[in-house]
CSV table of C-alpha atoms and ligand atoms in Angstrom, one decimal:
chain,number,residue,atom,x,y,z
T,20,MET,CA,39.0,-0.6,69.2
T,21,SER,CA,37.6,-2.8,72.0
T,22,ASP,CA,39.8,-5.1,74.0
T,23,ILE,CA,38.1,-8.1,72.4
T,24,VAL,CA,38.6,-6.8,68.8
T,25,GLU,CA,42.2,-5.9,69.6
T,26,ARG,CA,43.0,-9.4,71.1
T,27,ILE,CA,41.4,-11.2,68.2
T,28,GLU,CA,43.3,-9.1,65.7
T,29,ALA,CA,46.6,-9.8,67.5
T,30,LEU,CA,45.8,-13.5,67.5
T,31,LYS,CA,45.0,-13.3,63.7
T,32,THR,CA,48.4,-11.7,63.1
T,33,GLU,CA,50.1,-14.4,65.1
T,34,ALA,CA,48.3,-17.2,63.2
T,35,SER,CA,49.1,-15.7,59.8
T,36,THR,CA,52.6,-17.1,60.0
T,37,CYS,CA,51.7,-20.5,61.6
T,38,ARG,CA,53.8,-23.4,60.4
T,39,LEU,CA,52.6,-26.0,63.0
T,40,CYS,CA,51.5,-28.5,60.4
T,41,GLY,CA,52.1,-29.5,56.7
T,42,LEU,CA,49.0,-27.5,55.5
T,43,CYS,CA,51.2,-24.4,55.6
T,44,GLU,CA,53.2,-25.7,52.7
T,45,ASN,CA,50.5,-25.2,50.0
T,46,ARG,CA,48.3,-22.5,51.4
T,47,GLN,CA,47.9,-19.1,49.9
T,48,ASN,CA,46.3,-17.6,53.0
T,49,VAL,CA,45.5,-18.6,56.6
T,50,VAL,CA,41.7,-18.4,56.9
T,51,PHE,CA,41.6,-17.3,60.5
T,52,GLY,CA,37.9,-16.3,60.8
T,53,GLU,CA,35.9,-13.1,60.5
T,54,GLY,CA,32.7,-11.4,61.6
T,55,ASN,CA,31.8,-9.8,64.9
T,56,PRO,CA,34.1,-11.1,67.7
T,57,GLU,CA,31.7,-9.5,70.3
T,58,THR,CA,28.9,-11.8,69.2
T,59,PRO,CA,27.1,-14.4,71.4
T,60,LEU,CA,27.0,-16.8,68.4
T,61,VAL,CA,30.1,-18.4,66.8
T,62,ILE,CA,29.8,-20.7,63.8
T,63,VAL,CA,32.6,-23.3,63.3
T,64,GLY,CA,33.0,-25.0,60.0
T,65,GLU,CA,35.4,-27.7,58.8
T,66,GLY,CA,38.2,-26.1,56.9
T,67,PRO,CA,38.8,-23.7,54.0
T,68,GLY,CA,38.3,-24.7,50.4
T,69,ALA,CA,39.8,-23.1,47.2
T,70,ASN,CA,37.9,-19.8,47.4
T,71,GLU,CA,38.6,-19.4,51.1
T,72,ASP,CA,42.3,-20.1,50.5
T,73,ALA,CA,42.5,-17.6,47.7
T,74,THR,CA,40.7,-14.8,49.6
T,75,GLY,CA,41.7,-15.5,53.2
T,76,ARG,CA,38.0,-15.4,54.2
T,77,PRO,CA,35.8,-18.2,55.5
T,78,PHE,CA,32.8,-19.6,53.6
T,79,VAL,CA,33.0,-17.4,50.5
T,80,GLY,CA,32.3,-20.2,47.9
T,81,ARG,CA,29.0,-22.0,47.1
T,82,ALA,CA,28.7,-23.4,50.6
T,83,GLY,CA,29.2,-19.9,51.9
T,84,GLN,CA,26.5,-18.5,49.7
T,85,LEU,CA,24.1,-21.1,51.0
T,86,LEU,CA,25.2,-20.4,54.6
T,87,ASP,CA,24.6,-16.7,54.1
T,88,ALA,CA,21.1,-17.4,52.7
T,89,ALA,CA,20.2,-19.8,55.6
T,90,LEU,CA,21.4,-17.2,58.1
T,91,LEU,CA,19.4,-14.4,56.4
T,92,GLU,CA,16.3,-16.5,56.6
T,93,ASN,CA,16.8,-16.2,60.3
T,94,GLY,CA,17.5,-12.4,60.1
T,95,ILE,CA,21.2,-13.0,60.7
T,96,THR,CA,24.0,-11.4,58.7
T,97,ARG,CA,27.8,-11.8,59.0
T,98,LYS,CA,27.9,-8.7,61.2
T,99,HIS,CA,25.9,-10.6,63.8
T,100,VAL,CA,28.1,-13.6,64.1
T,101,TYR,CA,31.7,-14.8,64.0
T,102,ILE,CA,32.6,-17.5,61.5
T,103,CYS,CA,35.7,-19.7,61.6
T,104,ASN,CA,36.9,-23.3,61.0
T,105,THR,CA,38.4,-26.2,62.9
T,106,VAL,CA,41.5,-25.9,60.7
T,107,LYS,CA,42.7,-22.5,59.4
T,108,CYS,CA,44.5,-23.7,56.2
T,109,ARG,CA,43.1,-25.6,53.2
T,110,PRO,CA,43.5,-29.4,53.3
T,111,THR,CA,44.2,-30.6,49.7
T,112,SER,CA,44.9,-33.8,47.9
T,113,ILE,CA,45.9,-34.5,44.3
T,114,GLU,CA,43.4,-36.6,42.3
T,115,ASN,CA,44.1,-37.3,38.6
T,116,GLY,CA,46.5,-34.4,38.5
T,117,SER,CA,44.1,-31.8,40.0
T,118,VAL,CA,44.2,-30.2,43.4
T,119,ARG,CA,41.1,-31.2,45.4
T,120,ASN,CA,39.7,-30.3,48.8
T,121,ARG,CA,39.7,-33.0,51.4
T,122,PRO,CA,38.6,-33.2,55.0
T,123,PRO,CA,41.2,-32.3,57.6
T,124,SER,CA,43.0,-35.2,59.3
T,125,PRO,CA,42.6,-35.8,63.0
T,126,ASP,CA,46.2,-34.8,63.4
T,127,GLU,CA,45.7,-31.6,61.5
T,128,MET,CA,42.7,-30.7,63.6
T,129,ALA,CA,44.5,-31.5,66.8
T,130,THR,CA,47.5,-29.3,65.8
T,131,CYS,CA,45.2,-26.4,64.8
T,132,LEU,CA,43.0,-26.7,67.9
T,133,PRO,CA,45.0,-24.2,70.1
T,134,TRP,CA,44.1,-21.4,67.6
T,135,LEU,CA,40.4,-22.2,67.8
T,136,THR,CA,40.5,-22.5,71.5
T,137,LYS,CA,42.2,-19.1,71.9
T,138,GLN,CA,39.7,-17.6,69.5
T,139,LEU,CA,36.8,-18.9,71.6
T,140,GLU,CA,38.5,-17.9,74.9
T,141,ILE,CA,38.6,-14.3,73.6
T,142,ILE,CA,35.1,-14.3,72.1
T,143,LYS,CA,33.4,-16.3,74.9
T,144,PRO,CA,30.3,-17.1,72.8
T,145,ARG,CA,27.1,-18.2,74.5
T,146,VAL,CA,26.3,-20.6,71.7
T,147,ILE,CA,28.5,-22.4,69.1
T,148,LEU,CA,26.9,-23.7,65.9
T,149,CYS,CA,29.0,-26.5,64.5
T,150,LEU,CA,28.7,-27.1,60.8
T,151,GLY,CA,29.3,-30.8,60.0
T,152,ALA,CA,30.8,-33.7,61.9
T,153,PRO,CA,34.5,-32.7,62.1
T,154,SER,CA,33.5,-29.5,63.8
T,155,ALA,CA,31.0,-31.3,66.1
T,156,ASN,CA,33.7,-33.9,66.9
T,157,THR,CA,36.0,-31.0,68.0
T,158,ILE,CA,33.5,-28.9,69.9
T,159,ILE,CA,30.9,-31.4,71.2
T,160,HIS,CA,32.2,-34.9,71.4
T,161,THR,CA,34.2,-37.4,69.4
T,162,ASP,CA,32.3,-39.9,67.1
T,163,PHE,CA,29.5,-37.3,66.7
T,164,ARG,CA,26.7,-38.7,64.6
T,165,ILE,CA,25.5,-35.8,62.6
T,166,THR,CA,22.3,-37.4,61.2
T,167,LYS,CA,21.3,-38.5,64.7
T,168,GLU,CA,22.6,-35.8,66.9
T,169,ARG,CA,22.2,-32.6,64.9
T,170,GLY,CA,19.7,-30.1,66.2
T,171,GLN,CA,20.3,-31.0,69.9
T,172,PHE,CA,22.1,-28.8,72.5
T,173,PHE,CA,25.1,-30.1,74.3
T,174,ASP,CA,27.4,-28.8,77.0
T,175,THR,CA,30.8,-27.8,75.8
T,176,PRO,CA,33.9,-26.3,77.4
T,177,TYR,CA,34.0,-23.7,74.6
T,178,ALA,CA,30.6,-22.0,75.2
T,179,GLU,CA,27.5,-22.2,77.3
T,180,LYS,CA,25.9,-24.5,74.7
T,181,ALA,CA,26.7,-26.0,71.3
T,182,ILE,CA,24.5,-27.4,68.6
T,183,ALA,CA,25.5,-29.0,65.2
T,184,ALA,CA,23.8,-28.7,61.8
T,185,PHE,CA,24.4,-30.3,58.4
T,186,HIS,CA,27.4,-28.7,56.6
T,187,PRO,CA,26.2,-26.5,53.8
T,188,SER,CA,28.4,-28.5,51.3
T,189,TYR,CA,26.5,-31.6,52.3
T,190,VAL,CA,23.2,-29.8,51.8
T,191,LEU,CA,24.4,-28.7,48.3
T,192,ARG,CA,25.3,-32.3,47.5
T,193,LEU,CA,21.8,-33.6,48.6
T,194,GLU,CA,20.0,-30.7,46.8
T,195,SER,CA,21.7,-31.8,43.6
T,196,GLN,CA,19.9,-35.1,44.1
T,197,THR,CA,16.6,-33.1,44.7
T,198,ASP,CA,16.5,-33.7,48.4
T,199,LYS,CA,15.4,-30.3,49.9
T,200,SER,CA,14.9,-31.4,53.5
T,201,ALA,CA,18.5,-30.9,54.6
T,202,ARG,CA,18.4,-27.2,53.7
T,203,ALA,CA,15.3,-26.8,55.9
T,204,SER,CA,17.0,-28.5,58.8
T,205,LEU,CA,20.1,-26.2,58.4
T,206,VAL,CA,17.8,-23.2,58.6
T,207,ALA,CA,15.9,-24.7,61.6
T,208,ASP,CA,19.2,-25.5,63.4
T,209,ILE,CA,20.4,-21.9,62.9
T,210,ASN,CA,17.1,-20.7,64.3
T,211,ALA,CA,17.4,-23.0,67.3
T,212,ALA,CA,20.9,-21.5,68.0
T,213,ARG,CA,19.5,-18.0,67.7
T,214,LEU,CA,16.7,-18.8,70.1
T,215,LYS,CA,19.1,-20.4,72.6
T,216,VAL,CA,21.2,-17.2,72.6
T,217,ILE,CA,18.0,-15.2,73.6
T,218,GLU,CA,17.0,-17.8,76.2
T,219,LEU,CA,20.5,-17.8,77.8
T,220,LYS,CA,20.6,-14.0,77.8
T,221,LYS,CA,17.2,-13.9,79.6
T,222,GLU,CA,18.3,-16.5,82.1
T,223,ARG,CA,21.4,-14.6,83.0
T,224,ALA,CA,19.5,-11.3,83.2
T,225,SER,CA,17.0,-12.7,85.7
T,226,GLN,CA,19.7,-14.2,88.0
A,301,URA,N1,33.7,-25.2,54.1
A,301,URA,C1,34.1,-25.0,55.4
A,301,URA,O1,33.9,-25.9,56.3
A,301,URA,N2,34.7,-23.8,55.7
A,301,URA,C2,34.8,-22.9,54.8
A,301,URA,O2,35.4,-21.8,55.2
A,301,URA,C3,34.4,-23.1,53.5
A,301,URA,C4,33.8,-24.3,53.2
Protein backbone atom coordinates (compact mmCIF):
# COMPACT_ATOMS: atom_id res chain seq x y z
CA MET A 1 0.00 0.00 0.00
CA SER A 2 1.39 3.44 -0.90
CA ASP A 3 1.89 6.12 1.72
CA ILE A 4 -1.03 8.15 0.29
CA VAL A 5 -3.43 5.18 0.35
CA GLU A 6 -2.34 4.30 3.88
CA ARG A 7 -2.84 7.87 5.13
CA ILE A 8 -6.25 8.24 3.49
CA GLU A 9 -7.36 4.89 4.96
CA ALA A 10 -6.18 5.97 8.43
CA LEU A 11 -8.12 9.25 8.09
CA LYS A 12 -11.22 7.35 6.95
CA THR A 13 -11.03 5.14 10.04
CA GLU A 14 -10.69 8.22 12.23
CA ALA A 15 -13.68 9.93 10.56
CA SER A 16 -15.87 6.83 10.92
CA THR A 17 -16.50 7.65 14.60
CA CYS A 18 -16.80 11.44 14.19
CA ARG A 19 -19.31 13.12 16.52
CA LEU A 20 -18.38 16.74 15.84
CA CYS A 21 -21.91 17.79 14.77
CA GLY A 22 -25.52 16.69 15.13
CA LEU A 23 -25.55 14.85 11.78
CA CYS A 24 -23.91 11.89 13.57
CA GLU A 25 -27.16 11.27 15.49
CA ASN A 26 -29.17 9.98 12.52
CA ARG A 27 -26.52 8.63 10.19
CA GLN A 28 -26.14 5.00 9.23
CA ASN A 29 -22.68 5.49 7.73
CA VAL A 30 -20.06 8.20 7.43
CA VAL A 31 -19.62 8.74 3.68
CA PHE A 32 -15.95 9.61 3.73
CA GLY A 33 -15.12 9.39 0.01
CA GLU A 34 -13.75 6.84 -2.42
CA GLY A 35 -11.83 6.32 -5.62
CA ASN A 36 -8.18 6.78 -6.41
CA PRO A 37 -6.43 8.91 -3.77
CA GLU A 38 -3.39 9.15 -6.08
CA THR A 39 -5.42 11.04 -8.67
CA PRO A 40 -4.79 14.55 -10.00
CA LEU A 41 -8.59 15.19 -10.11
CA VAL A 42 -10.84 15.28 -7.04
CA ILE A 43 -14.60 15.77 -7.28
CA VAL A 44 -16.33 17.39 -4.31
CA GLY A 45 -20.12 17.16 -4.00
CA GLU A 46 -22.49 18.55 -1.41
CA GLY A 47 -23.45 15.83 1.02
CA PRO A 48 -24.69 12.24 1.14
CA GLY A 49 -28.33 11.35 0.43
CA ALA A 50 -30.29 8.27 1.49
CA ASN A 51 -28.49 5.78 -0.80
CA GLU A 52 -25.09 7.11 0.19
CA ASP A 53 -25.99 6.98 3.90
CA ALA A 54 -27.18 3.38 3.53
CA THR A 55 -24.07 2.20 1.64
CA GLY A 56 -21.33 4.51 2.97
CA ARG A 57 -20.39 5.36 -0.65
CA PRO A 58 -20.60 8.77 -2.37
CA PHE A 59 -22.85 9.38 -5.38
CA VAL A 60 -24.51 5.98 -5.69
CA GLY A 61 -28.11 7.16 -6.22
CA ARG A 62 -29.67 8.69 -9.36
CA ALA A 63 -27.38 11.73 -9.22
CA GLY A 64 -24.42 9.36 -8.97
CA GLN A 65 -25.56 7.42 -12.03
CA LEU A 66 -25.73 10.66 -13.98
CA LEU A 67 -22.29 11.67 -12.70
CA ASP A 68 -20.84 8.29 -13.76
CA ALA A 69 -22.37 8.70 -17.24
CA ALA A 70 -21.04 12.27 -17.59
CA LEU A 71 -17.58 11.13 -16.47
CA LEU A 72 -17.65 8.22 -18.90
CA GLU A 73 -18.47 10.56 -21.79
CA ASN A 74 -15.06 12.03 -21.00
CA GLY A 75 -13.40 8.62 -20.75
CA ILE A 76 -13.21 8.87 -16.95
CA THR A 77 -14.21 6.15 -14.48
CA ARG A 78 -14.19 6.13 -10.68
CA LYS A 79 -10.75 4.49 -10.79
CA HIS A 80 -9.36 7.70 -12.29
CA VAL A 81 -10.75 10.16 -9.73
CA TYR A 82 -11.47 10.55 -6.04
CA ILE A 83 -15.02 11.56 -5.06
CA CYS A 84 -16.07 13.06 -1.74
CA ASN A 85 -18.42 15.65 -0.25
CA THR A 86 -18.30 18.85 1.78
CA VAL A 87 -20.12 17.04 4.60
CA LYS A 88 -19.60 13.37 5.34
CA CYS A 89 -22.96 12.57 6.95
CA ARG A 90 -26.44 12.85 5.49
CA PRO A 91 -28.31 16.08 6.36
CA THR A 92 -32.00 15.32 6.83
CA SER A 93 -35.22 17.06 7.75
CA ILE A 94 -38.68 15.69 8.50
CA GLU A 95 -41.40 16.86 6.12
CA ASN A 96 -44.96 15.59 6.53
CA GLY A 97 -43.66 12.70 8.59
CA SER A 98 -41.04 11.55 6.01
CA VAL A 99 -37.28 11.84 6.21
CA ARG A 100 -35.95 14.11 3.43
CA ASN A 101 -32.52 15.19 2.24
CA ARG A 102 -31.66 18.82 2.84
CA PRO A 103 -28.63 20.99 2.03
CA PRO A 104 -25.99 21.07 4.77
CA SER A 105 -26.07 24.18 6.96
CA PRO A 106 -23.10 26.61 6.98
CA ASP A 107 -22.30 25.41 10.53
CA GLU A 108 -22.32 21.75 9.51
CA MET A 109 -20.07 22.52 6.54
CA ALA A 110 -17.66 24.51 8.71
CA THR A 111 -17.53 21.74 11.32
CA CYS A 112 -16.86 19.08 8.69
CA LEU A 113 -14.27 21.14 6.77
CA PRO A 114 -11.22 19.80 8.65
CA TRP A 115 -11.98 16.30 7.29
CA LEU A 116 -12.14 17.59 3.72
CA THR A 117 -9.03 19.73 4.23
CA LYS A 118 -7.06 16.75 5.54
CA GLN A 119 -8.26 14.58 2.64
CA LEU A 120 -7.12 17.18 0.13
CA GLU A 121 -3.80 17.71 1.95
CA ILE A 122 -3.07 14.00 1.56
CA ILE A 123 -4.28 13.68 -2.06
CA LYS A 124 -2.85 17.02 -3.27
CA PRO A 125 -4.95 17.13 -6.45
CA ARG A 126 -4.00 19.38 -9.34
CA VAL A 127 -7.66 20.18 -10.05
CA ILE A 128 -10.83 20.09 -7.94
CA LEU A 129 -14.21 19.86 -9.65
CA CYS A 130 -16.91 21.25 -7.35
CA LEU A 131 -20.43 19.98 -7.93
CA GLY A 132 -22.98 22.62 -6.97
CA ALA A 133 -22.81 25.89 -5.06
CA PRO A 134 -22.21 24.57 -1.50
CA SER A 135 -19.06 22.81 -2.69
CA ALA A 136 -17.92 25.85 -4.69
CA ASN A 137 -18.61 28.08 -1.67
CA THR A 138 -16.26 25.92 0.36
CA ILE A 139 -13.48 25.33 -2.16
CA ILE A 140 -13.56 28.47 -4.35
CA HIS A 141 -15.19 31.46 -2.64
CA THR A 142 -18.25 32.35 -0.58
CA ASP A 143 -21.40 33.55 -2.37
CA PHE A 144 -20.42 31.55 -5.45
CA ARG A 145 -22.94 32.09 -8.25
CA ILE A 146 -23.16 28.72 -9.92
CA THR A 147 -25.05 29.85 -13.05
CA LYS A 148 -22.65 32.74 -13.66
CA GLU A 149 -19.35 31.29 -12.46
CA ARG A 150 -19.48 27.60 -13.39
CA GLY A 151 -17.02 26.49 -16.05
CA GLN A 152 -14.34 29.00 -15.02
CA PHE A 153 -11.04 28.19 -13.30
CA PHE A 154 -10.19 29.72 -9.95
CA ASP A 155 -7.22 29.66 -7.61
CA THR A 156 -7.85 27.75 -4.41
CA PRO A 157 -5.73 26.82 -1.39
CA TYR A 158 -6.80 23.18 -1.86
CA ALA A 159 -5.37 22.47 -5.37
CA GLU A 160 -3.61 24.17 -8.26
CA LYS A 161 -7.00 25.10 -9.79
CA ALA A 162 -10.70 24.58 -9.11
CA ILE A 163 -13.75 24.69 -11.34
CA ALA A 164 -17.44 24.28 -10.53
CA ALA A 165 -20.18 22.51 -12.46
CA PHE A 166 -23.92 22.10 -12.00
CA HIS A 167 -24.75 19.47 -9.39
CA PRO A 168 -26.09 16.29 -11.07
CA SER A 169 -29.25 16.47 -8.88
CA TYR A 170 -29.95 19.93 -10.33
CA VAL A 171 -29.38 18.56 -13.84
CA LEU A 172 -31.88 15.77 -13.11
CA ARG A 173 -34.45 18.30 -11.91
CA LEU A 174 -34.04 20.41 -15.07
CA GLU A 175 -34.13 17.34 -17.31
CA SER A 176 -37.49 16.42 -15.84
CA GLN A 177 -38.63 19.80 -17.21
CA THR A 178 -37.13 18.84 -20.63
CA ASP A 179 -34.13 21.18 -20.34
CA LYS A 180 -31.18 19.14 -21.68
CA SER A 181 -28.59 21.94 -21.76
CA ALA A 182 -27.51 21.60 -18.13
CA ARG A 183 -26.37 18.01 -18.72
CA ALA A 184 -24.25 19.18 -21.67
CA SER A 185 -22.63 21.84 -19.49
CA LEU A 186 -21.86 19.24 -16.77
CA VAL A 187 -20.13 17.06 -19.39
CA ALA A 188 -18.27 20.12 -20.77
CA ASP A 189 -17.09 21.23 -17.30
CA ILE A 190 -15.79 17.73 -16.54
CA ASN A 191 -13.92 17.86 -19.86
CA ALA A 192 -12.48 21.28 -18.97
CA ALA A 193 -11.24 19.86 -15.64
CA ARG A 194 -9.68 16.88 -17.44
CA LEU A 195 -7.92 19.14 -19.96
CA LYS A 196 -6.66 21.44 -17.17
CA VAL A 197 -5.03 18.44 -15.47
CA ILE A 198 -3.19 17.64 -18.72
CA GLU A 199 -2.18 21.29 -19.20
CA LEU A 200 -0.84 21.61 -15.64
CA LYS A 201 1.09 18.33 -15.92
CA LYS A 202 2.73 19.56 -19.17
CA GLU A 203 3.55 22.93 -17.60
CA ARG A 204 5.25 21.30 -14.61
CA ALA A 205 7.14 18.82 -16.84
CA SER A 206 8.62 21.66 -18.93
CA GLN A 207 9.80 23.65 -15.88
N1 LIG B 1 -25.26 14.33 -3.78
C1 LIG B 1 -24.06 14.75 -3.28
O1 LIG B 1 -23.76 15.93 -3.27
N2 LIG B 1 -23.24 13.82 -2.83
C2 LIG B 1 -23.51 12.53 -2.84
O2 LIG B 1 -22.67 11.75 -2.40
C3 LIG B 1 -24.74 12.12 -3.36
C4 LIG B 1 -25.61 13.04 -3.83
